[in-house]
mmCIF file of C-alpha atoms in Angstrom:
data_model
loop_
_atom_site.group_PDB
_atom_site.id
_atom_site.type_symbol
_atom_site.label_atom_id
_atom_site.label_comp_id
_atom_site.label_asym_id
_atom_site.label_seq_id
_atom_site.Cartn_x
_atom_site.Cartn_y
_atom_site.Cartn_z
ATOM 1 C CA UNK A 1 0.000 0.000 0.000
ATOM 2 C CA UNK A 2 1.249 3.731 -0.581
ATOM 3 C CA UNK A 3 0.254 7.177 0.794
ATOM 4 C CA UNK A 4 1.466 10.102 0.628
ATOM 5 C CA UNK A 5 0.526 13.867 0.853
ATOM 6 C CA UNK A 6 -0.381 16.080 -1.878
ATOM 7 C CA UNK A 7 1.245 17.913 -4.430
ATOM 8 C CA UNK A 8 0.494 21.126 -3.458
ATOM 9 C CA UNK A 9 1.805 24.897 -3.686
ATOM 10 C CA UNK A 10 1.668 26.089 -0.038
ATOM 11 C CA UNK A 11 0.133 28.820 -1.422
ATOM 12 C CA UNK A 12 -2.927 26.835 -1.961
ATOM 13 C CA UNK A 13 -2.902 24.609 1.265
ATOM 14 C CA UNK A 14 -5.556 25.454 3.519
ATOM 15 C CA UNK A 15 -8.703 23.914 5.236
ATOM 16 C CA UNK A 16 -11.081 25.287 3.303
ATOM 17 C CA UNK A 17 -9.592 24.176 0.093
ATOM 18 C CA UNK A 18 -8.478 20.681 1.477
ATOM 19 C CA UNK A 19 -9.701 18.974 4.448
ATOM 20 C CA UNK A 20 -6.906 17.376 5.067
ATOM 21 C CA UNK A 21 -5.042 20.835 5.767
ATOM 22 C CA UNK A 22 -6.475 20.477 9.073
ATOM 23 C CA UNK A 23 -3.821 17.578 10.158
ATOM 24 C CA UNK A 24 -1.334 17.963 7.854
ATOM 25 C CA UNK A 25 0.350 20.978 8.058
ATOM 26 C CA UNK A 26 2.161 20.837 5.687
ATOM 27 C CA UNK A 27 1.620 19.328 2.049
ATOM 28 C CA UNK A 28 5.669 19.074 2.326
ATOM 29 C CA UNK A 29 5.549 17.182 5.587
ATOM 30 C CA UNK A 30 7.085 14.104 4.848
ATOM 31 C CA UNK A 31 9.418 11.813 6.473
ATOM 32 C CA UNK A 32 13.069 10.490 4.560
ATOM 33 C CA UNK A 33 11.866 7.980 3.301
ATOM 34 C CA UNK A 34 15.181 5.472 3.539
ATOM 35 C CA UNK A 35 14.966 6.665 7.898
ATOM 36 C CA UNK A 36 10.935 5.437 8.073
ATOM 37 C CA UNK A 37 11.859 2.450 6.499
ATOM 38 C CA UNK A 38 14.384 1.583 8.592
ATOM 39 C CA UNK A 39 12.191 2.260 11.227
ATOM 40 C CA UNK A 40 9.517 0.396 9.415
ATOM 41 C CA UNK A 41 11.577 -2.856 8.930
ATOM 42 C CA UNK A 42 11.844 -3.555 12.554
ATOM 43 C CA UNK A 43 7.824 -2.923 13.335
ATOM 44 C CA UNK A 44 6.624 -5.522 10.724
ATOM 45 C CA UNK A 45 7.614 -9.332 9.803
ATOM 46 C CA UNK A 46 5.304 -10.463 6.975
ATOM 47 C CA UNK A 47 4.756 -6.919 4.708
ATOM 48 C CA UNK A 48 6.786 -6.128 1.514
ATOM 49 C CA UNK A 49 8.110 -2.548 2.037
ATOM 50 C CA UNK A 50 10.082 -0.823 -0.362
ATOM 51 C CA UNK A 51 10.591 2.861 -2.265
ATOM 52 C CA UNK A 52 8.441 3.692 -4.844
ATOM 53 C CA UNK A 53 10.480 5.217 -5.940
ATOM 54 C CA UNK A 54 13.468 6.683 -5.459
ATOM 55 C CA UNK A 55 16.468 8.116 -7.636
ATOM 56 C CA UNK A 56 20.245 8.333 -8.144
ATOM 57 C CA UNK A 57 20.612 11.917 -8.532
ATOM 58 C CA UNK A 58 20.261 12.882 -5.145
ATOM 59 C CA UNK A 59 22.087 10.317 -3.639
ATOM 60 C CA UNK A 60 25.440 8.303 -5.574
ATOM 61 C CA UNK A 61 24.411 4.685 -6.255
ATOM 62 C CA UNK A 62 26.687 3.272 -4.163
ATOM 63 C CA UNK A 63 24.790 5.146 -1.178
ATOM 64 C CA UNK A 64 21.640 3.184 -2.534
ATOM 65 C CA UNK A 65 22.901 -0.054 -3.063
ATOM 66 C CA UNK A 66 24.313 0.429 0.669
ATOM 67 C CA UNK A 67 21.106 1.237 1.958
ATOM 68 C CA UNK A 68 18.979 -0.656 0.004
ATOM 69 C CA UNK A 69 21.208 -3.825 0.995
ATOM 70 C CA UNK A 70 20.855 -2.896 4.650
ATOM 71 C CA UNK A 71 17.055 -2.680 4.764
ATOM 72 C CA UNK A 72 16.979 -5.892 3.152
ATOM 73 C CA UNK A 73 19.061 -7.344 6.269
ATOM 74 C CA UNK A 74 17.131 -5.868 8.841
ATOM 75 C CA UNK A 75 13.644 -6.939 6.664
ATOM 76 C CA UNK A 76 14.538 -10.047 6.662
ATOM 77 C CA UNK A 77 14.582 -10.387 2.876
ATOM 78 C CA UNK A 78 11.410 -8.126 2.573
ATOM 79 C CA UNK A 79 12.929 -5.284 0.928
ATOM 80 C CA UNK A 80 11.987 -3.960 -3.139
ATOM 81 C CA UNK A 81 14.597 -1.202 -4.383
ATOM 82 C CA UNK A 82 12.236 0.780 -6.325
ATOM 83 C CA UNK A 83 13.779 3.286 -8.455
ATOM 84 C CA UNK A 84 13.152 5.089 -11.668
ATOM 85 C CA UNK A 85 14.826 8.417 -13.732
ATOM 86 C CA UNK A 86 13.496 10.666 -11.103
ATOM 87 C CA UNK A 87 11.019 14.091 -10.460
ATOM 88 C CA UNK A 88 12.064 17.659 -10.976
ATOM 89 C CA UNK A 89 10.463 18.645 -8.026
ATOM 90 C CA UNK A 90 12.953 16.730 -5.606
ATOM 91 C CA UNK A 91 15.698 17.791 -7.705
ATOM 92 C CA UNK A 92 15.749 21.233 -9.179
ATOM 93 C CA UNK A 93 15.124 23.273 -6.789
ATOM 94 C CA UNK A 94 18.274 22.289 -4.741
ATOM 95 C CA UNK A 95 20.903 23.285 -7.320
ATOM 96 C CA UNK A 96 20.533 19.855 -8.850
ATOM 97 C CA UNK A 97 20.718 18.813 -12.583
ATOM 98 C CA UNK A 98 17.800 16.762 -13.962
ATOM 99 C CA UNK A 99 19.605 16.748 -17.732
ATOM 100 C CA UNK A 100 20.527 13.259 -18.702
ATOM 101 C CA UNK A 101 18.221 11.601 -16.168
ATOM 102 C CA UNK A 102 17.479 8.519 -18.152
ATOM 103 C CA UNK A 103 21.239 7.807 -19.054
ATOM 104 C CA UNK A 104 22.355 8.743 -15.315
ATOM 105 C CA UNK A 105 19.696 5.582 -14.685
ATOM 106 C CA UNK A 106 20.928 3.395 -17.078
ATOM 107 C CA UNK A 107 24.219 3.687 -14.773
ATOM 108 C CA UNK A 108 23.494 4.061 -11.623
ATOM 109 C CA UNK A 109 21.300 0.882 -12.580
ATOM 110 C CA UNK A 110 25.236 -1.075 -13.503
ATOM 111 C CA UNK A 111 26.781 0.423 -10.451
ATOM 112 C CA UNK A 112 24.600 -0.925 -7.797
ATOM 113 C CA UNK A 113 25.019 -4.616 -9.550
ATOM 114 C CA UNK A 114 28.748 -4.228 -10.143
ATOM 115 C CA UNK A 115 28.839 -3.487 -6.243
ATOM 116 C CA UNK A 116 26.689 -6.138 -5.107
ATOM 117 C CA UNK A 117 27.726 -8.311 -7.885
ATOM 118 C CA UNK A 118 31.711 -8.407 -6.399
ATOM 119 C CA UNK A 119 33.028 -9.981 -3.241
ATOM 120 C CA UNK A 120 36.375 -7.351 -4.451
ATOM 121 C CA UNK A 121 37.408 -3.806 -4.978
ATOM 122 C CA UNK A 122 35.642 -2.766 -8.204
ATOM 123 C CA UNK A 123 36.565 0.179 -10.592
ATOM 124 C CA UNK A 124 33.968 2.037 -13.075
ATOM 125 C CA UNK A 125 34.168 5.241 -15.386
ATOM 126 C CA UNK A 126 31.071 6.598 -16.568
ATOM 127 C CA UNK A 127 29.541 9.952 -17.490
ATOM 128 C CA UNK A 128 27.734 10.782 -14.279
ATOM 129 C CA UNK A 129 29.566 8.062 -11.633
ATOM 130 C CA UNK A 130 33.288 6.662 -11.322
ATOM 131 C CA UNK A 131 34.018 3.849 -8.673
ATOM 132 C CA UNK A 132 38.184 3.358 -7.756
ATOM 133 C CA UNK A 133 38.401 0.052 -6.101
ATOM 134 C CA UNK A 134 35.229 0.929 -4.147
ATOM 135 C CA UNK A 135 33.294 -1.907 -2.180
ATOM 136 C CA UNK A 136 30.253 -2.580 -0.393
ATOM 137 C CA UNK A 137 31.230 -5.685 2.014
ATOM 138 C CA UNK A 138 27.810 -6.322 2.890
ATOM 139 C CA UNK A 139 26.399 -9.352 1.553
ATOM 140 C CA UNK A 140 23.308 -10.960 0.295
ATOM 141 C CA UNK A 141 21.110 -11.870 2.413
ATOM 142 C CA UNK A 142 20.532 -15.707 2.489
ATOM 143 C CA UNK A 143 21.841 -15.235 -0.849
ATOM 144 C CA UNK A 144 19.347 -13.036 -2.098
ATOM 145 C CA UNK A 145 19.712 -9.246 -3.081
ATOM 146 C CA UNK A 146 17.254 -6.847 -2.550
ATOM 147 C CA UNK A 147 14.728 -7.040 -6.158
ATOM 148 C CA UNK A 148 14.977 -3.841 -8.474
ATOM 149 C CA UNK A 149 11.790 -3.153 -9.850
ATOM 150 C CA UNK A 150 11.766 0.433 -12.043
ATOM 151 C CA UNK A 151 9.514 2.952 -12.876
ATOM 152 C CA UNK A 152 9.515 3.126 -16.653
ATOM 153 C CA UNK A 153 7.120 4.727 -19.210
ATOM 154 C CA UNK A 154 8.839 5.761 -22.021
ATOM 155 C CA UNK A 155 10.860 3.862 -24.627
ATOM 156 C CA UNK A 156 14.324 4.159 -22.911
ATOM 157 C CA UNK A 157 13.130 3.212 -19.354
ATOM 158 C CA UNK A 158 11.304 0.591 -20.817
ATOM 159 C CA UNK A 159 14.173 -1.494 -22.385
ATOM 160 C CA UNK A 160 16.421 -0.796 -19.295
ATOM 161 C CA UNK A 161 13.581 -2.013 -17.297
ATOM 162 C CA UNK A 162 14.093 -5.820 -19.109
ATOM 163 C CA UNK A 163 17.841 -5.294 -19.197
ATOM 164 C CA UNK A 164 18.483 -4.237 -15.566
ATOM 165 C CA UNK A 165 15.276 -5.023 -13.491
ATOM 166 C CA UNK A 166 13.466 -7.912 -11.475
ATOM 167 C CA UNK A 167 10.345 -5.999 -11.754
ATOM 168 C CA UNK A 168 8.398 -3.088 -13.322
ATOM 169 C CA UNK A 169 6.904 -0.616 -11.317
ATOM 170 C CA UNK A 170 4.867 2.222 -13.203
ATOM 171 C CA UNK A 171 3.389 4.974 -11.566
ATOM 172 C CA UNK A 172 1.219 6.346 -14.240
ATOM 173 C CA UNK A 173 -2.025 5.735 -15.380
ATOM 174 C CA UNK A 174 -2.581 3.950 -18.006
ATOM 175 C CA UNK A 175 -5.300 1.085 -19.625
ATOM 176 C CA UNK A 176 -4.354 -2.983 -19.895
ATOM 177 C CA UNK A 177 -4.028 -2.586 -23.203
ATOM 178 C CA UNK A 178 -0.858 -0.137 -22.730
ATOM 179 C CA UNK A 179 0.386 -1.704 -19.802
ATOM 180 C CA UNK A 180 0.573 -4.415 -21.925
ATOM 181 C CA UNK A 181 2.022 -3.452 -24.971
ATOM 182 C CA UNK A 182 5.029 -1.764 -22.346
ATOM 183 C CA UNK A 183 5.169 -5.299 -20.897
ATOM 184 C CA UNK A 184 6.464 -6.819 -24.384
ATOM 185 C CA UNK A 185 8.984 -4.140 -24.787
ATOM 186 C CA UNK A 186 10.007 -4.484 -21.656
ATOM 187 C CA UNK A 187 10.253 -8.899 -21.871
ATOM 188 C CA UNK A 188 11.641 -8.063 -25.385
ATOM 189 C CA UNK A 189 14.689 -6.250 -24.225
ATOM 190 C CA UNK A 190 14.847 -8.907 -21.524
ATOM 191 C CA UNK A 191 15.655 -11.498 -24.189
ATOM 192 C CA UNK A 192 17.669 -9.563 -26.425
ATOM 193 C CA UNK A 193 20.237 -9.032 -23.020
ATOM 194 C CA UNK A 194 19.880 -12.884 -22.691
ATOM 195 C CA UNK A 195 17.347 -13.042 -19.547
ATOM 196 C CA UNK A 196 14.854 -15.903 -19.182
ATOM 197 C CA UNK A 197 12.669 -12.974 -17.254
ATOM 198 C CA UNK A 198 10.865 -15.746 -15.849
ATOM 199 C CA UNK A 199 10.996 -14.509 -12.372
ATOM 200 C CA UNK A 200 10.443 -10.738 -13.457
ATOM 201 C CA UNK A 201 7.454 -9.283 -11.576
ATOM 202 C CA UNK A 202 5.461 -6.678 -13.502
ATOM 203 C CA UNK A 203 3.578 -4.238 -10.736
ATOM 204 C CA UNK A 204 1.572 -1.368 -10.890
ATOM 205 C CA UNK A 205 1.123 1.761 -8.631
ATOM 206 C CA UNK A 206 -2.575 2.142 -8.764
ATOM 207 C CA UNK A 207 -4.111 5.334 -7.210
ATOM 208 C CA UNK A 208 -7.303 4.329 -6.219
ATOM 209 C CA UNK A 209 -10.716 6.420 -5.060
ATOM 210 C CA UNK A 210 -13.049 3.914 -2.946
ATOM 211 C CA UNK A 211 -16.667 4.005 -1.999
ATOM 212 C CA UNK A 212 -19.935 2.280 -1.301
ATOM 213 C CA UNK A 213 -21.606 3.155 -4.415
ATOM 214 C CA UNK A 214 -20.197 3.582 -8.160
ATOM 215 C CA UNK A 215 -22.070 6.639 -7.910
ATOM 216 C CA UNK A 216 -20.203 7.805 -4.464
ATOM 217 C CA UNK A 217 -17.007 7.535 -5.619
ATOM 218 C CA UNK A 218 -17.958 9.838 -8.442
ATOM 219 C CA UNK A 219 -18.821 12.589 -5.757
ATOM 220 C CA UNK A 220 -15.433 11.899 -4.376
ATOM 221 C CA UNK A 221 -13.855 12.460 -7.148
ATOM 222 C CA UNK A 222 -14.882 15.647 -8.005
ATOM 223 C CA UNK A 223 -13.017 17.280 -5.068
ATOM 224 C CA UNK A 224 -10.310 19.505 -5.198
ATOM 225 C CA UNK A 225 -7.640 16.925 -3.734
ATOM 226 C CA UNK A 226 -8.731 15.067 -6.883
ATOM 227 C CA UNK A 227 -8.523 18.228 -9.043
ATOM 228 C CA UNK A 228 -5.487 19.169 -7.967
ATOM 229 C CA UNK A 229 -4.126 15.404 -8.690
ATOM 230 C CA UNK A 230 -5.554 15.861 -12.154
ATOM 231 C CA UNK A 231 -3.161 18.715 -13.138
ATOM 232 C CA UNK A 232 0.293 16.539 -11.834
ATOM 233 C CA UNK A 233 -1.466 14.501 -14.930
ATOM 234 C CA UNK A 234 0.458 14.209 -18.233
ATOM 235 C CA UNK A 235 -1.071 16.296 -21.064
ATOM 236 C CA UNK A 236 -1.029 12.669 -22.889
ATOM 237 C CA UNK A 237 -3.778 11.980 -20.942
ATOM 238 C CA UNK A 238 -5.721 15.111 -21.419
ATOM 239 C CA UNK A 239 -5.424 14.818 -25.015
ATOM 240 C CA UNK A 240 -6.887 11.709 -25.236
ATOM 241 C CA UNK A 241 -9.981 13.375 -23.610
ATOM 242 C CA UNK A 242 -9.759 15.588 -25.731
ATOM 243 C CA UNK A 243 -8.876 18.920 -23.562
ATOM 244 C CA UNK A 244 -6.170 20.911 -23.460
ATOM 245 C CA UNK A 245 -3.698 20.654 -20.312
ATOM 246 C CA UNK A 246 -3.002 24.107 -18.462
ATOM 247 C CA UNK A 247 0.684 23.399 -17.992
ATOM 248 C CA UNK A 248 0.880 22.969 -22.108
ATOM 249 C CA UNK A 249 1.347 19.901 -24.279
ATOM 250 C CA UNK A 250 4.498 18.941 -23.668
ATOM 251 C CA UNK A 251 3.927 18.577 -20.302
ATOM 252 C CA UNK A 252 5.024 14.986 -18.644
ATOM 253 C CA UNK A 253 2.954 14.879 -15.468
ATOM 254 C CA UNK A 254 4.875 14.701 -12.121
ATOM 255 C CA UNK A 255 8.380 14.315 -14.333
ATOM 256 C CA UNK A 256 8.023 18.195 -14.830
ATOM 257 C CA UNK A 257 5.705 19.199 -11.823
ATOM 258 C CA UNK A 258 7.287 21.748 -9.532
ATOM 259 C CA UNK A 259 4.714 23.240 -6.832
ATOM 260 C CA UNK A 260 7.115 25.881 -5.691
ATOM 261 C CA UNK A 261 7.138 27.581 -8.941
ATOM 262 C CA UNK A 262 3.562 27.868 -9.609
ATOM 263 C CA UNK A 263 1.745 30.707 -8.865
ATOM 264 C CA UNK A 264 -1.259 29.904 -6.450
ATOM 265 C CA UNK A 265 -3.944 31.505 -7.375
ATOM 266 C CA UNK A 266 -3.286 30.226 -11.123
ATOM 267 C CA UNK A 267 -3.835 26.737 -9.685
ATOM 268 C CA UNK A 268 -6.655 27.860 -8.181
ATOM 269 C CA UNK A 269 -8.279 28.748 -11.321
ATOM 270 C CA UNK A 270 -6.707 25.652 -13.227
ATOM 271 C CA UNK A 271 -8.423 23.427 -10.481
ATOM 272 C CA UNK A 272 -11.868 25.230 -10.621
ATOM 273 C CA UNK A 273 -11.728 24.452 -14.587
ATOM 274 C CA UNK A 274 -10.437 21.237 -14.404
ATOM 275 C CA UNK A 275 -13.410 18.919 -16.457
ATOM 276 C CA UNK A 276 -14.879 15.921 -14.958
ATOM 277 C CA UNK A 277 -13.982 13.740 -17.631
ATOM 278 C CA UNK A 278 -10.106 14.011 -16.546
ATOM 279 C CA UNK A 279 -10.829 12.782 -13.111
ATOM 280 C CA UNK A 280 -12.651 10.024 -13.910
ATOM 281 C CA UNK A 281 -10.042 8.792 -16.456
ATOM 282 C CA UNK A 282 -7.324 9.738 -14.460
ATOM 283 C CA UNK A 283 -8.301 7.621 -11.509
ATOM 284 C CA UNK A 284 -9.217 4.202 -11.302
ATOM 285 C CA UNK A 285 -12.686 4.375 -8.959
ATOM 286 C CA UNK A 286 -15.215 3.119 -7.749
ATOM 287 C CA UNK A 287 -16.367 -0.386 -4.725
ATOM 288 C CA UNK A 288 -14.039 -2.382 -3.490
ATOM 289 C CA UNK A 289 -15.540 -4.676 -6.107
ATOM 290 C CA UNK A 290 -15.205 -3.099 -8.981
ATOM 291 C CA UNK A 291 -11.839 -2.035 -7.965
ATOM 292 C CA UNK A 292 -10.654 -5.792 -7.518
ATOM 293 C CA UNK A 293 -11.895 -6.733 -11.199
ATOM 294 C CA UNK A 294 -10.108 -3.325 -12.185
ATOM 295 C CA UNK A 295 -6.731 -4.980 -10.811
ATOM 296 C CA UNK A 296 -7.804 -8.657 -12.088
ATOM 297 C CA UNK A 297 -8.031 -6.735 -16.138
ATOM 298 C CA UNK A 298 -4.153 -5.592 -15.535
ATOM 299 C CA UNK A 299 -4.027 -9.385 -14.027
ATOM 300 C CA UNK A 300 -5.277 -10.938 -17.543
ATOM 301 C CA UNK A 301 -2.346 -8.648 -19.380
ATOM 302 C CA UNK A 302 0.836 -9.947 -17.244
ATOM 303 C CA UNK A 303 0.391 -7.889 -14.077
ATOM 304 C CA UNK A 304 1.554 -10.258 -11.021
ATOM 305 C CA UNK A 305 1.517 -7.336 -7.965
ATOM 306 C CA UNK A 306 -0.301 -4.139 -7.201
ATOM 307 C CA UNK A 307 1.110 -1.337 -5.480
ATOM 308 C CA UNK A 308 -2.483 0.419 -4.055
ATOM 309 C CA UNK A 309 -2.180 4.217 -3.132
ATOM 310 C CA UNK A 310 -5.150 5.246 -1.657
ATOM 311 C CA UNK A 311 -5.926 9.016 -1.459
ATOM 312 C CA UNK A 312 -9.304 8.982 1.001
ATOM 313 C CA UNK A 313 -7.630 10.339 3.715
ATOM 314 C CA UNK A 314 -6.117 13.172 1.129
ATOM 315 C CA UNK A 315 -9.607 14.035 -0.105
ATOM 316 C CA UNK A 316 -11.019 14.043 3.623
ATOM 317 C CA UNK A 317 -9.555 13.158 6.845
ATOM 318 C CA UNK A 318 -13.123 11.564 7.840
ATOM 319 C CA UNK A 319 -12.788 9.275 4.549
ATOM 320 C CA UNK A 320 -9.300 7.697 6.054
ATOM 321 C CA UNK A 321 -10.651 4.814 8.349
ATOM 322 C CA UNK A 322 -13.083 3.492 5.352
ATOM 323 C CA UNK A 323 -10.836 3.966 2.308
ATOM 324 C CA UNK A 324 -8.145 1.473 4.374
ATOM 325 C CA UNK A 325 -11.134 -0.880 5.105
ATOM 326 C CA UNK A 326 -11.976 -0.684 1.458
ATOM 327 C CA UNK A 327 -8.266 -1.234 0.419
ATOM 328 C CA UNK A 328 -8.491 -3.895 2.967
ATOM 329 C CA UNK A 329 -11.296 -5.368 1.049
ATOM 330 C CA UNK A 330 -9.662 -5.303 -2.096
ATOM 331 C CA UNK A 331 -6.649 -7.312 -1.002
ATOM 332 C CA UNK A 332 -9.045 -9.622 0.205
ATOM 333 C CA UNK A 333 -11.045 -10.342 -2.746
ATOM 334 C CA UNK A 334 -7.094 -10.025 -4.946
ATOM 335 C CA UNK A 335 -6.169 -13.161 -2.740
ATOM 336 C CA UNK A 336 -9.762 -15.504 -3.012
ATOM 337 C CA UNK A 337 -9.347 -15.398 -7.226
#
């Protein structure tokens, strides 16, 4: 399961616009996410736990494959290394470059498995890392490494996904029919590299809105939380409802989303005009029911895990304790079929 807080200018945070402004101070307010699961490692035995996902621009690879490594120890094996090219928003706007993301993947992506890889000193020279005789002396535990699953969407991430990863992890929306058509690019590049990908796990972030009624979740979705989430949309997406994105055309979702450059009361406006058509495509909604045969569709296409973000408690505070019951449904009805 994921959650976290909103993508929000703080110019725009307050009760009266979101609900959820009244316990969360901040829509910023969020915990390092290698420290809580650390923490998090320790107060469960049976849960997967993982990042979803993280990047190597911030931090060298070697500091990932370190950590990653670690958790995986103290898990007991439970650990997913979830990482993708990265956001803008966590980079550029601390002096950080975001040019050559995908290519800085593709080697931070080598590093990590040269240094897990190697029992010895190890040496590397590439554009955006260089290792001397580095080492990470840490082993495998019970001689298994922690899984990399990657966020890919485009064409690049996609084939590095079947060279490089155990699983794929998208975070965008998207139909079974795309998911699936990513899959065999992704299993393709898998065989070209000489992988059997048989034990390759193909996920799926899925932000989901849950209610009683078909009809409920409708109501929920036309929110402003909800709004909001539909402008951190690509303008992909909007085009194929046919409408026009705010942020222009070329816009890539939450690659290029940066809340502290916006100007509030733009977004204000934007989420006012936002159509209805764009939230309902944009998130998958709807019972616990129909949300399980949602998940079973991606199911019939290759998809063997779902990663379920649910944003009740984001749209209303007072929506928190049912939304998790809901989720909790879903998993239930996942694990009778």
């Amino acid at each position: 399961m994921s959650f976290r807080t909103l993508h929000a200018p703080f110019g725009v945070w307050d009760s009266s616009t979101f609900p959820s402004a009244r316990l969360i101070r901040s829509p910023e307010e969020n915990f390092d996410a290698w420290s809580f699961l650390t923490w998090l490692a320790g107060r469960t035995r049976k849960a997967t736990i993982g990042t979803a996902v993280t990047e190597a621009i911030r931090r060298h690879p070697a500091e990932i494959a370190q950590a990653a490594l670690s958790i995986h120890h103290l898990s007991h094996g439970r650990f997913v290394l979830g990482i993708g090219a990265g956001e803008k928003e966590n980079i550029e706007p601390y002096g950080l470059s975001y040019k050559g993301q995908v290519t800085r993947l593709e080697e931070a992506l080598y590093v990590i498995r040269l240094l897990w890889g190697s029992k010895d000193y190890v040496s590397y020279q590439g554009k955006f890392f260089e290792l001397d005789r580095a080492v990470i002396g840490l082993g495998p535990y019970r001689g298994k490494f922690p899984p990399i699953w990657i966020a890919a969407h485009g064409p690049r991430t996609l084939r590095l996904t079947g060279r490089y990863g155990d699983g794929w992890l998208p975070t965008h929306q998207m139909e079974p029919e795309e998911y699936s058509e990513h899959l065999r690019e992704i299993r393709s590049a898998g065989f070209e590299a000489g992988r059997s990908m048989s034990n390759f796990t193909p996920s799926f972030e899925m932000t989901v809105v849950t209610a009683e009624t078909h009809d409920a979740a409708h109501r929920l979705l036309d929110t402003n939380a909800m709004r909001l989430g539909a402008l951190v949309m690509p303008a992909e997406l909007w085009e194929r409802e046919g409408q026009h994105h705010p942020f222009g055309n070329g816009f890539r979702g939450v690659v290029d989303y940066v809340p502290s450059r916006l100007d509030p009361d733009e977004v204000r406006e934007h989420m006012k005009a936002v159509p209805f058509g764009i939230l309902h495509a944009a998130f998958d909604h709807g019972t616990p029911e129909q949300l399980a045969a949602r998940v079973e569709s991606y199911a019939a296409v290759g998809l063997k895990h779902v990663v379920l973000r649910n944003v009740g408690p984001l749209i209303d505070p007072k929506r928190a304790l049912p939304s998790f019951r809901d989720v909790g449904r879903i998993i239930r009805l996942l694990r009778r079929r």
